[in-house]
mmCIF file of the C-alpha atoms, coordinates in Angstrom:
data_MODEL
# 
_entry.id   MODEL 
# 
loop_
_atom_site.group_PDB 
_atom_site.id 
_atom_site.type_symbol 
_atom_site.label_atom_id 
_atom_site.label_alt_id 
_atom_site.label_comp_id 
_atom_site.label_asym_id 
_atom_site.label_entity_id 
_atom_site.label_seq_id 
_atom_site.pdbx_PDB_ins_code 
_atom_site.Cartn_x 
_atom_site.Cartn_y 
_atom_site.Cartn_z 
_atom_site.occupancy 
_atom_site.B_iso_or_equiv 
_atom_site.pdbx_formal_charge 
_atom_site.auth_seq_id 
_atom_site.auth_comp_id 
_atom_site.auth_asym_id 
_atom_site.auth_atom_id 
_atom_site.pdbx_PDB_model_num 
ATOM 1   C CA . MET A 1 1   ? 65.940 -96.483 127.147 1.00 0.00 ? 1   MET A CA 1 
ATOM 2   C CA . ALA A 1 2   ? 65.841 -93.412 124.922 1.00 0.00 ? 2   ALA A CA 1 
ATOM 3   C CA . ARG A 1 3   ? 62.178 -93.827 124.455 1.00 0.00 ? 3   ARG A CA 1 
ATOM 4   C CA . GLU A 1 4   ? 61.591 -93.988 128.116 1.00 0.00 ? 4   GLU A CA 1 
ATOM 5   C CA . LYS A 1 5   ? 63.518 -90.711 128.703 1.00 0.00 ? 5   LYS A CA 1 
ATOM 6   C CA . TRP A 1 6   ? 61.620 -89.103 125.941 1.00 0.00 ? 6   TRP A CA 1 
ATOM 7   C CA . LEU A 1 7   ? 58.232 -90.144 127.399 1.00 0.00 ? 7   LEU A CA 1 
ATOM 8   C CA . CYS A 1 8   ? 59.361 -89.001 130.822 1.00 0.00 ? 8   CYS A CA 1 
ATOM 9   C CA . TYR A 1 9   ? 60.397 -85.624 129.373 1.00 0.00 ? 9   TYR A CA 1 
ATOM 10  C CA . LYS A 1 10  ? 57.172 -85.303 127.448 1.00 0.00 ? 10  LYS A CA 1 
ATOM 11  C CA . GLN A 1 11  ? 55.173 -85.940 130.650 1.00 0.00 ? 11  GLN A CA 1 
ATOM 12  C CA . ILE A 1 12  ? 57.165 -83.450 132.673 1.00 0.00 ? 12  ILE A CA 1 
ATOM 13  C CA . GLN A 1 13  ? 56.611 -80.927 129.858 1.00 0.00 ? 13  GLN A CA 1 
ATOM 14  C CA . GLU A 1 14  ? 52.823 -81.628 129.788 1.00 0.00 ? 14  GLU A CA 1 
ATOM 15  C CA . ASN A 1 15  ? 52.578 -81.307 133.548 1.00 0.00 ? 15  ASN A CA 1 
ATOM 16  C CA . HIS A 1 16  ? 54.446 -77.969 133.376 1.00 0.00 ? 16  HIS A CA 1 
ATOM 17  C CA . GLU A 1 17  ? 52.338 -76.648 130.601 1.00 0.00 ? 17  GLU A CA 1 
ATOM 18  C CA . GLY A 1 18  ? 49.137 -77.980 132.443 1.00 0.00 ? 18  GLY A CA 1 
ATOM 19  C CA . LYS A 1 19  ? 50.240 -75.990 135.660 1.00 0.00 ? 19  LYS A CA 1 
ATOM 20  C CA . SER A 1 20  ? 51.108 -72.963 133.579 1.00 0.00 ? 20  SER A CA 1 
ATOM 21  C CA . MET A 1 21  ? 47.720 -72.940 131.944 1.00 0.00 ? 21  MET A CA 1 
ATOM 22  C CA . LYS A 1 22  ? 45.936 -73.526 135.225 1.00 0.00 ? 22  LYS A CA 1 
ATOM 23  C CA . ASN A 1 23  ? 47.843 -70.664 136.866 1.00 0.00 ? 23  ASN A CA 1 
ATOM 24  C CA . TYR A 1 24  ? 47.086 -68.431 133.867 1.00 0.00 ? 24  TYR A CA 1 
ATOM 25  C CA . PHE A 1 25  ? 43.311 -69.063 134.054 1.00 0.00 ? 25  PHE A CA 1 
ATOM 26  C CA . LEU A 1 26  ? 43.351 -68.683 137.856 1.00 0.00 ? 26  LEU A CA 1 
ATOM 27  C CA . LYS A 1 27  ? 45.149 -65.294 137.550 1.00 0.00 ? 27  LYS A CA 1 
ATOM 28  C CA . PHE A 1 28  ? 42.700 -64.259 134.757 1.00 0.00 ? 28  PHE A CA 1 
ATOM 29  C CA . PHE A 1 29  ? 39.702 -65.194 137.027 1.00 0.00 ? 29  PHE A CA 1 
ATOM 30  C CA . TRP A 1 30  ? 40.900 -63.247 139.959 1.00 0.00 ? 30  TRP A CA 1 
ATOM 31  C CA . GLN A 1 31  ? 41.665 -60.148 137.706 1.00 0.00 ? 31  GLN A CA 1 
ATOM 32  C CA . PHE A 1 32  ? 38.358 -60.378 136.050 1.00 0.00 ? 32  PHE A CA 1 
ATOM 33  C CA . LEU A 1 33  ? 36.605 -60.854 139.517 1.00 0.00 ? 33  LEU A CA 1 
ATOM 34  C CA . ALA A 1 34  ? 38.400 -57.767 140.971 1.00 0.00 ? 34  ALA A CA 1 
ATOM 35  C CA . LEU A 1 35  ? 37.552 -55.705 137.799 1.00 0.00 ? 35  LEU A CA 1 
ATOM 36  C CA . ALA A 1 36  ? 33.822 -56.704 137.903 1.00 0.00 ? 36  ALA A CA 1 
ATOM 37  C CA . LEU A 1 37  ? 33.640 -56.085 141.676 1.00 0.00 ? 37  LEU A CA 1 
ATOM 38  C CA . GLY A 1 38  ? 35.335 -52.750 141.291 1.00 0.00 ? 38  GLY A CA 1 
ATOM 39  C CA . MET A 1 39  ? 33.077 -51.659 138.474 1.00 0.00 ? 39  MET A CA 1 
ATOM 40  C CA . ARG A 1 40  ? 30.075 -52.764 140.501 1.00 0.00 ? 40  ARG A CA 1 
ATOM 41  C CA . VAL A 1 41  ? 31.076 -50.681 143.435 1.00 0.00 ? 41  VAL A CA 1 
ATOM 42  C CA . LEU A 1 42  ? 31.899 -47.788 141.167 1.00 0.00 ? 42  LEU A CA 1 
ATOM 43  C CA . PHE A 1 43  ? 28.406 -47.868 139.574 1.00 0.00 ? 43  PHE A CA 1 
ATOM 44  C CA . TRP A 1 44  ? 26.864 -48.034 143.065 1.00 0.00 ? 44  TRP A CA 1 
ATOM 45  C CA . ARG A 1 45  ? 28.954 -45.148 144.400 1.00 0.00 ? 45  ARG A CA 1 
ATOM 46  C CA . TYR A 1 46  ? 28.377 -42.682 141.531 1.00 0.00 ? 46  TYR A CA 1 
ATOM 47  C CA . GLN A 1 47  ? 24.693 -43.434 140.784 1.00 0.00 ? 47  GLN A CA 1 
ATOM 48  C CA . LEU A 1 48  ? 22.079 -40.634 141.340 1.00 0.00 ? 48  LEU A CA 1 
ATOM 49  C CA . PRO A 1 49  ? 19.133 -41.368 143.546 1.00 0.00 ? 49  PRO A CA 1 
ATOM 50  C CA . ALA A 1 50  ? 16.930 -44.181 142.248 1.00 0.00 ? 50  ALA A CA 1 
ATOM 51  C CA . ARG A 1 51  ? 14.199 -41.939 140.827 1.00 0.00 ? 51  ARG A CA 1 
ATOM 52  C CA . TYR A 1 52  ? 16.709 -40.601 138.216 1.00 0.00 ? 52  TYR A CA 1 
ATOM 53  C CA . LEU A 1 53  ? 18.437 -43.840 137.271 1.00 0.00 ? 53  LEU A CA 1 
ATOM 54  C CA . ILE A 1 54  ? 21.138 -41.941 135.485 1.00 0.00 ? 54  ILE A CA 1 
ATOM 55  C CA . PRO A 1 55  ? 24.858 -42.752 136.406 1.00 0.00 ? 55  PRO A CA 1 
ATOM 56  C CA . ARG A 1 56  ? 27.319 -39.925 136.248 1.00 0.00 ? 56  ARG A CA 1 
ATOM 57  C CA . PRO A 1 57  ? 29.239 -40.725 133.104 1.00 0.00 ? 57  PRO A CA 1 
ATOM 58  C CA . LEU A 1 58  ? 32.400 -38.819 133.668 1.00 0.00 ? 58  LEU A CA 1 
ATOM 59  C CA . HIS A 1 59  ? 32.973 -40.169 137.203 1.00 0.00 ? 59  HIS A CA 1 
ATOM 60  C CA . MET A 1 60  ? 32.110 -43.622 135.959 1.00 0.00 ? 60  MET A CA 1 
ATOM 61  C CA . LEU A 1 61  ? 34.588 -43.502 133.047 1.00 0.00 ? 61  LEU A CA 1 
ATOM 62  C CA . TYR A 1 62  ? 37.278 -41.917 135.186 1.00 0.00 ? 62  TYR A CA 1 
ATOM 63  C CA . GLY A 1 63  ? 36.854 -44.585 137.874 1.00 0.00 ? 63  GLY A CA 1 
ATOM 64  C CA . ILE A 1 64  ? 37.073 -47.469 135.304 1.00 0.00 ? 64  ILE A CA 1 
ATOM 65  C CA . LEU A 1 65  ? 40.350 -46.001 133.860 1.00 0.00 ? 65  LEU A CA 1 
ATOM 66  C CA . LEU A 1 66  ? 41.657 -45.709 137.480 1.00 0.00 ? 66  LEU A CA 1 
ATOM 67  C CA . LEU A 1 67  ? 40.637 -49.251 138.351 1.00 0.00 ? 67  LEU A CA 1 
ATOM 68  C CA . ILE A 1 68  ? 42.413 -50.561 135.149 1.00 0.00 ? 68  ILE A CA 1 
ATOM 69  C CA . GLY A 1 69  ? 45.511 -48.746 135.998 1.00 0.00 ? 69  GLY A CA 1 
ATOM 70  C CA . VAL A 1 70  ? 45.561 -49.952 139.701 1.00 0.00 ? 70  VAL A CA 1 
ATOM 71  C CA . LEU A 1 71  ? 45.034 -53.618 138.706 1.00 0.00 ? 71  LEU A CA 1 
ATOM 72  C CA . VAL A 1 72  ? 47.790 -53.486 136.065 1.00 0.00 ? 72  VAL A CA 1 
ATOM 73  C CA . MET A 1 73  ? 50.154 -51.761 138.410 1.00 0.00 ? 73  MET A CA 1 
ATOM 74  C CA . ALA A 1 74  ? 49.526 -54.255 141.213 1.00 0.00 ? 74  ALA A CA 1 
ATOM 75  C CA . GLU A 1 75  ? 50.048 -57.230 138.934 1.00 0.00 ? 75  GLU A CA 1 
ATOM 76  C CA . ILE A 1 76  ? 53.392 -55.905 137.654 1.00 0.00 ? 76  ILE A CA 1 
ATOM 77  C CA . ASP A 1 77  ? 54.531 -54.923 141.096 1.00 0.00 ? 77  ASP A CA 1 
ATOM 78  C CA . MET A 1 78  ? 53.676 -58.304 142.705 1.00 0.00 ? 78  MET A CA 1 
ATOM 79  C CA . LYS A 1 79  ? 55.606 -60.107 139.733 1.00 0.00 ? 79  LYS A CA 1 
ATOM 80  C CA . LYS A 1 80  ? 58.587 -57.853 139.290 1.00 0.00 ? 80  LYS A CA 1 
ATOM 81  C CA . GLN A 1 81  ? 58.586 -55.759 142.459 1.00 0.00 ? 81  GLN A CA 1 
ATOM 82  C CA . GLU A 1 82  ? 58.833 -52.584 140.407 1.00 0.00 ? 82  GLU A CA 1 
ATOM 83  C CA . ILE A 1 83  ? 56.448 -49.962 138.872 1.00 0.00 ? 83  ILE A CA 1 
ATOM 84  C CA . PRO A 1 84  ? 57.588 -49.404 135.264 1.00 0.00 ? 84  PRO A CA 1 
ATOM 85  C CA . ASN A 1 85  ? 57.641 -46.050 133.728 1.00 0.00 ? 85  ASN A CA 1 
ATOM 86  C CA . SER A 1 86  ? 54.843 -46.935 131.175 1.00 0.00 ? 86  SER A CA 1 
ATOM 87  C CA . VAL A 1 87  ? 52.444 -47.528 134.096 1.00 0.00 ? 87  VAL A CA 1 
ATOM 88  C CA . LEU A 1 88  ? 53.495 -44.137 135.762 1.00 0.00 ? 88  LEU A CA 1 
ATOM 89  C CA . LEU A 1 89  ? 52.821 -42.314 132.437 1.00 0.00 ? 89  LEU A CA 1 
ATOM 90  C CA . TYR A 1 90  ? 49.405 -43.806 132.489 1.00 0.00 ? 90  TYR A CA 1 
ATOM 91  C CA . PHE A 1 91  ? 48.695 -42.323 135.896 1.00 0.00 ? 91  PHE A CA 1 
ATOM 92  C CA . LEU A 1 92  ? 50.152 -39.057 134.743 1.00 0.00 ? 92  LEU A CA 1 
ATOM 93  C CA . ALA A 1 93  ? 47.722 -38.972 131.969 1.00 0.00 ? 93  ALA A CA 1 
ATOM 94  C CA . LEU A 1 94  ? 44.891 -39.740 134.419 1.00 0.00 ? 94  LEU A CA 1 
ATOM 95  C CA . GLY A 1 95  ? 46.129 -36.942 136.592 1.00 0.00 ? 95  GLY A CA 1 
ATOM 96  C CA . LEU A 1 96  ? 46.249 -34.419 133.772 1.00 0.00 ? 96  LEU A CA 1 
ATOM 97  C CA . LEU A 1 97  ? 42.804 -35.595 132.705 1.00 0.00 ? 97  LEU A CA 1 
ATOM 98  C CA . ARG A 1 98  ? 41.384 -35.132 136.324 1.00 0.00 ? 98  ARG A CA 1 
ATOM 99  C CA . LEU A 1 99  ? 42.994 -31.644 136.426 1.00 0.00 ? 99  LEU A CA 1 
ATOM 100 C CA . GLY A 1 100 ? 41.176 -30.712 133.239 1.00 0.00 ? 100 GLY A CA 1 
ATOM 101 C CA . LEU A 1 101 ? 37.882 -32.063 134.320 1.00 0.00 ? 101 LEU A CA 1 
ATOM 102 C CA . ASP A 1 102 ? 37.994 -30.272 137.667 1.00 0.00 ? 102 ASP A CA 1 
ATOM 103 C CA . TRP A 1 103 ? 40.133 -27.179 137.054 1.00 0.00 ? 103 TRP A CA 1 
ATOM 104 C CA . PRO A 1 104 ? 38.400 -25.020 139.648 1.00 0.00 ? 104 PRO A CA 1 
ATOM 105 C CA . ASN A 1 105 ? 40.054 -27.266 142.257 1.00 0.00 ? 105 ASN A CA 1 
ATOM 106 C CA . HIS A 1 106 ? 43.317 -27.406 140.525 1.00 0.00 ? 106 HIS A CA 1 
ATOM 107 C CA . LEU A 1 107 ? 45.292 -26.208 143.555 1.00 0.00 ? 107 LEU A CA 1 
ATOM 108 C CA . SER A 1 108 ? 44.172 -29.324 145.542 1.00 0.00 ? 108 SER A CA 1 
ATOM 109 C CA . TYR A 1 109 ? 45.524 -31.674 142.721 1.00 0.00 ? 109 TYR A CA 1 
ATOM 110 C CA . LEU A 1 110 ? 48.791 -29.745 142.363 1.00 0.00 ? 110 LEU A CA 1 
ATOM 111 C CA . SER A 1 111 ? 49.419 -29.538 146.069 1.00 0.00 ? 111 SER A CA 1 
ATOM 112 C CA . GLY A 1 112 ? 48.584 -33.174 146.477 1.00 0.00 ? 112 GLY A CA 1 
ATOM 113 C CA . PHE A 1 113 ? 51.211 -34.065 143.770 1.00 0.00 ? 113 PHE A CA 1 
ATOM 114 C CA . LEU A 1 114 ? 53.973 -31.821 145.399 1.00 0.00 ? 114 LEU A CA 1 
ATOM 115 C CA . LEU A 1 115 ? 53.308 -32.508 148.982 1.00 0.00 ? 115 LEU A CA 1 
ATOM 116 C CA . MET A 1 116 ? 52.765 -36.209 148.708 1.00 0.00 ? 116 MET A CA 1 
ATOM 117 C CA . GLY A 1 117 ? 55.880 -36.606 146.509 1.00 0.00 ? 117 GLY A CA 1 
ATOM 118 C CA . GLY A 1 118 ? 57.946 -34.428 148.746 1.00 0.00 ? 118 GLY A CA 1 
ATOM 119 C CA . LEU A 1 119 ? 56.919 -36.283 151.986 1.00 0.00 ? 119 LEU A CA 1 
ATOM 120 C CA . LEU A 1 120 ? 57.682 -39.631 150.611 1.00 0.00 ? 120 LEU A CA 1 
ATOM 121 C CA . LEU A 1 121 ? 61.000 -38.585 149.106 1.00 0.00 ? 121 LEU A CA 1 
ATOM 122 C CA . LEU A 1 122 ? 61.966 -37.245 152.510 1.00 0.00 ? 122 LEU A CA 1 
ATOM 123 C CA . ILE A 1 123 ? 60.832 -40.432 154.170 1.00 0.00 ? 123 ILE A CA 1 
ATOM 124 C CA . ALA A 1 124 ? 62.967 -42.483 151.615 1.00 0.00 ? 124 ALA A CA 1 
ATOM 125 C CA . ILE A 1 125 ? 65.908 -40.362 152.406 1.00 0.00 ? 125 ILE A CA 1 
ATOM 126 C CA . ILE A 1 126 ? 65.647 -40.645 156.093 1.00 0.00 ? 126 ILE A CA 1 
ATOM 127 C CA . SER A 1 127 ? 64.847 -44.321 156.050 1.00 0.00 ? 127 SER A CA 1 
ATOM 128 C CA . GLY A 1 128 ? 67.905 -45.073 153.737 1.00 0.00 ? 128 GLY A CA 1 
ATOM 129 C CA . GLY A 1 129 ? 65.950 -45.953 150.619 1.00 0.00 ? 129 GLY A CA 1 
ATOM 130 C CA . ASN A 1 130 ? 63.434 -48.368 152.251 1.00 0.00 ? 130 ASN A CA 1 
ATOM 131 C CA . LEU A 1 131 ? 60.671 -46.754 150.070 1.00 0.00 ? 131 LEU A CA 1 
ATOM 132 C CA . GLY A 1 132 ? 60.974 -47.491 146.395 1.00 0.00 ? 132 GLY A CA 1 
ATOM 133 C CA . GLY A 1 133 ? 61.185 -44.761 143.764 1.00 0.00 ? 133 GLY A CA 1 
ATOM 134 C CA . GLY A 1 134 ? 58.291 -46.313 141.928 1.00 0.00 ? 134 GLY A CA 1 
ATOM 135 C CA . ASP A 1 135 ? 56.006 -46.079 145.030 1.00 0.00 ? 135 ASP A CA 1 
ATOM 136 C CA . ILE A 1 136 ? 56.985 -42.403 145.478 1.00 0.00 ? 136 ILE A CA 1 
ATOM 137 C CA . LYS A 1 137 ? 56.246 -41.463 141.871 1.00 0.00 ? 137 LYS A CA 1 
ATOM 138 C CA . LEU A 1 138 ? 53.063 -43.333 141.923 1.00 0.00 ? 138 LEU A CA 1 
ATOM 139 C CA . MET A 1 139 ? 51.778 -41.598 145.108 1.00 0.00 ? 139 MET A CA 1 
ATOM 140 C CA . ALA A 1 140 ? 52.927 -38.193 143.813 1.00 0.00 ? 140 ALA A CA 1 
ATOM 141 C CA . LEU A 1 141 ? 50.836 -38.912 140.615 1.00 0.00 ? 141 LEU A CA 1 
ATOM 142 C CA . ALA A 1 142 ? 48.010 -40.155 142.819 1.00 0.00 ? 142 ALA A CA 1 
ATOM 143 C CA . GLY A 1 143 ? 47.853 -36.704 144.381 1.00 0.00 ? 143 GLY A CA 1 
ATOM 144 C CA . LEU A 1 144 ? 47.320 -35.365 140.986 1.00 0.00 ? 144 LEU A CA 1 
ATOM 145 C CA . CYS A 1 145 ? 44.436 -37.870 140.353 1.00 0.00 ? 145 CYS A CA 1 
ATOM 146 C CA . LEU A 1 146 ? 42.849 -37.574 143.781 1.00 0.00 ? 146 LEU A CA 1 
ATOM 147 C CA . GLY A 1 147 ? 43.705 -34.204 145.316 1.00 0.00 ? 147 GLY A CA 1 
ATOM 148 C CA . LEU A 1 148 ? 45.383 -33.274 148.479 1.00 0.00 ? 148 LEU A CA 1 
ATOM 149 C CA . ARG A 1 149 ? 42.838 -34.676 151.045 1.00 0.00 ? 149 ARG A CA 1 
ATOM 150 C CA . ASP A 1 150 ? 42.156 -37.998 149.372 1.00 0.00 ? 150 ASP A CA 1 
ATOM 151 C CA . VAL A 1 151 ? 45.716 -38.845 148.477 1.00 0.00 ? 151 VAL A CA 1 
ATOM 152 C CA . PHE A 1 152 ? 46.682 -38.756 152.184 1.00 0.00 ? 152 PHE A CA 1 
ATOM 153 C CA . ILE A 1 153 ? 43.603 -40.940 152.984 1.00 0.00 ? 153 ILE A CA 1 
ATOM 154 C CA . ALA A 1 154 ? 44.896 -43.279 150.309 1.00 0.00 ? 154 ALA A CA 1 
ATOM 155 C CA . LEU A 1 155 ? 48.395 -43.523 151.837 1.00 0.00 ? 155 LEU A CA 1 
ATOM 156 C CA . ALA A 1 156 ? 46.809 -44.139 155.298 1.00 0.00 ? 156 ALA A CA 1 
ATOM 157 C CA . LEU A 1 157 ? 44.422 -46.880 153.982 1.00 0.00 ? 157 LEU A CA 1 
ATOM 158 C CA . ALA A 1 158 ? 47.457 -48.458 152.128 1.00 0.00 ? 158 ALA A CA 1 
ATOM 159 C CA . SER A 1 159 ? 49.518 -48.488 155.274 1.00 0.00 ? 159 SER A CA 1 
ATOM 160 C CA . ILE A 1 160 ? 46.700 -49.991 157.383 1.00 0.00 ? 160 ILE A CA 1 
ATOM 161 C CA . LEU A 1 161 ? 46.073 -52.762 154.861 1.00 0.00 ? 161 LEU A CA 1 
ATOM 162 C CA . ALA A 1 162 ? 49.824 -53.543 154.408 1.00 0.00 ? 162 ALA A CA 1 
ATOM 163 C CA . SER A 1 163 ? 50.213 -53.700 158.269 1.00 0.00 ? 163 SER A CA 1 
ATOM 164 C CA . ILE A 1 164 ? 47.175 -56.039 158.678 1.00 0.00 ? 164 ILE A CA 1 
ATOM 165 C CA . ILE A 1 165 ? 48.096 -58.363 155.859 1.00 0.00 ? 165 ILE A CA 1 
ATOM 166 C CA . GLY A 1 166 ? 51.764 -58.384 156.665 1.00 0.00 ? 166 GLY A CA 1 
ATOM 167 C CA . LEU A 1 167 ? 50.940 -59.240 160.358 1.00 0.00 ? 167 LEU A CA 1 
ATOM 168 C CA . VAL A 1 168 ? 48.636 -62.071 159.190 1.00 0.00 ? 168 VAL A CA 1 
ATOM 169 C CA . LEU A 1 169 ? 51.267 -63.612 156.833 1.00 0.00 ? 169 LEU A CA 1 
ATOM 170 C CA . LEU A 1 170 ? 53.793 -63.435 159.632 1.00 0.00 ? 170 LEU A CA 1 
ATOM 171 C CA . LEU A 1 171 ? 51.481 -65.150 162.181 1.00 0.00 ? 171 LEU A CA 1 
ATOM 172 C CA . THR A 1 172 ? 50.662 -67.919 159.671 1.00 0.00 ? 172 THR A CA 1 
ATOM 173 C CA . LYS A 1 173 ? 54.382 -68.235 158.956 1.00 0.00 ? 173 LYS A CA 1 
ATOM 174 C CA . LYS A 1 174 ? 53.797 -67.639 155.102 1.00 0.00 ? 174 LYS A CA 1 
ATOM 175 C CA . ILE A 1 175 ? 56.648 -65.138 155.241 1.00 0.00 ? 175 ILE A CA 1 
ATOM 176 C CA . ARG A 1 176 ? 59.506 -64.283 157.370 1.00 0.00 ? 176 ARG A CA 1 
ATOM 177 C CA . ARG A 1 177 ? 60.433 -60.888 158.893 1.00 0.00 ? 177 ARG A CA 1 
ATOM 178 C CA . ASP A 1 178 ? 63.005 -60.196 156.203 1.00 0.00 ? 178 ASP A CA 1 
ATOM 179 C CA . THR A 1 179 ? 60.723 -61.163 153.350 1.00 0.00 ? 179 THR A CA 1 
ATOM 180 C CA . PRO A 1 180 ? 60.214 -58.283 151.006 1.00 0.00 ? 180 PRO A CA 1 
ATOM 181 C CA . ILE A 1 181 ? 56.505 -57.485 150.279 1.00 0.00 ? 181 ILE A CA 1 
ATOM 182 C CA . PRO A 1 182 ? 55.588 -55.221 147.333 1.00 0.00 ? 182 PRO A CA 1 
ATOM 183 C CA . PHE A 1 183 ? 53.797 -52.057 148.578 1.00 0.00 ? 183 PHE A CA 1 
ATOM 184 C CA . GLY A 1 184 ? 52.328 -51.140 145.235 1.00 0.00 ? 184 GLY A CA 1 
ATOM 185 C CA . PRO A 1 185 ? 49.251 -53.407 145.551 1.00 0.00 ? 185 PRO A CA 1 
ATOM 186 C CA . PHE A 1 186 ? 48.333 -51.819 148.767 1.00 0.00 ? 186 PHE A CA 1 
ATOM 187 C CA . LEU A 1 187 ? 48.956 -48.423 147.440 1.00 0.00 ? 187 LEU A CA 1 
ATOM 188 C CA . GLY A 1 188 ? 46.682 -49.336 144.546 1.00 0.00 ? 188 GLY A CA 1 
ATOM 189 C CA . ALA A 1 189 ? 43.852 -50.482 146.877 1.00 0.00 ? 189 ALA A CA 1 
ATOM 190 C CA . GLY A 1 190 ? 44.245 -47.285 148.878 1.00 0.00 ? 190 GLY A CA 1 
ATOM 191 C CA . ILE A 1 191 ? 44.062 -45.069 145.928 1.00 0.00 ? 191 ILE A CA 1 
ATOM 192 C CA . TYR A 1 192 ? 40.930 -46.783 144.573 1.00 0.00 ? 192 TYR A CA 1 
ATOM 193 C CA . LEU A 1 193 ? 39.188 -46.727 147.875 1.00 0.00 ? 193 LEU A CA 1 
ATOM 194 C CA . ALA A 1 194 ? 40.074 -43.100 148.519 1.00 0.00 ? 194 ALA A CA 1 
ATOM 195 C CA . TYR A 1 195 ? 38.602 -42.315 145.059 1.00 0.00 ? 195 TYR A CA 1 
ATOM 196 C CA . LEU A 1 196 ? 35.384 -44.019 145.961 1.00 0.00 ? 196 LEU A CA 1 
ATOM 197 C CA . PHE A 1 197 ? 34.965 -43.228 149.635 1.00 0.00 ? 197 PHE A CA 1 
ATOM 198 C CA . GLY A 1 198 ? 37.417 -40.421 150.387 1.00 0.00 ? 198 GLY A CA 1 
ATOM 199 C CA . SER A 1 199 ? 34.819 -37.825 151.232 1.00 0.00 ? 199 SER A CA 1 
ATOM 200 C CA . HIS A 1 200 ? 32.782 -40.330 153.489 1.00 0.00 ? 200 HIS A CA 1 
ATOM 201 C CA . ILE A 1 201 ? 36.020 -41.313 155.301 1.00 0.00 ? 201 ILE A CA 1 
ATOM 202 C CA . TRP A 1 202 ? 36.954 -37.663 155.853 1.00 0.00 ? 202 TRP A CA 1 
ATOM 203 C CA . GLN A 1 203 ? 33.477 -36.893 157.286 1.00 0.00 ? 203 GLN A CA 1 
ATOM 204 C CA . TRP A 1 204 ? 33.543 -39.919 159.576 1.00 0.00 ? 204 TRP A CA 1 
ATOM 205 C CA . TRP A 1 205 ? 37.024 -38.942 160.849 1.00 0.00 ? 205 TRP A CA 1 
ATOM 206 C CA . MET A 1 206 ? 35.965 -35.249 161.403 1.00 0.00 ? 206 MET A CA 1 
ATOM 207 C CA . SER A 1 207 ? 32.731 -36.146 163.155 1.00 0.00 ? 207 SER A CA 1 
# 
């Protein structure tokens, strides 16, 4: 009897470990795929005309650092529904780096930081705290990374993506109306898309 219990326990433990290992590899695969796809789009976006065949190294490097930060932030927010201070410090460092690399446009980055942070803080107060403090800090720092125009494009893209995916999940009954959905991954997608295509989106909108 004791041996049967031990064998049953061992089988359950092995199944659990197998599932955990499978989930780990699946998560690693999707993260690697997202990183590879993001870097491929980044290379395509910031490559000079074909006759030069020279990528713009600073844009490439900054884009890779931004992509890594976005993926790490999204992973943590999906798991814990919070954005830790260590991730926010990373985005602060990216914002200061961008400020140093593009100092002639420093007013755009500083105003993006102040206006986006102030707007989202006001929305959080009016809505009774429906917007998390981590999201507010993240988007304020995104203003420092992207500038005034592109950070508002990032917020618009994040809101559109969240609305579409939330509606699909509701219609397919994957979630209920009261199910909390972390906003961080959508903000991350909006930030990265705005970094890559903000100027194109703005030109399309104004045309």
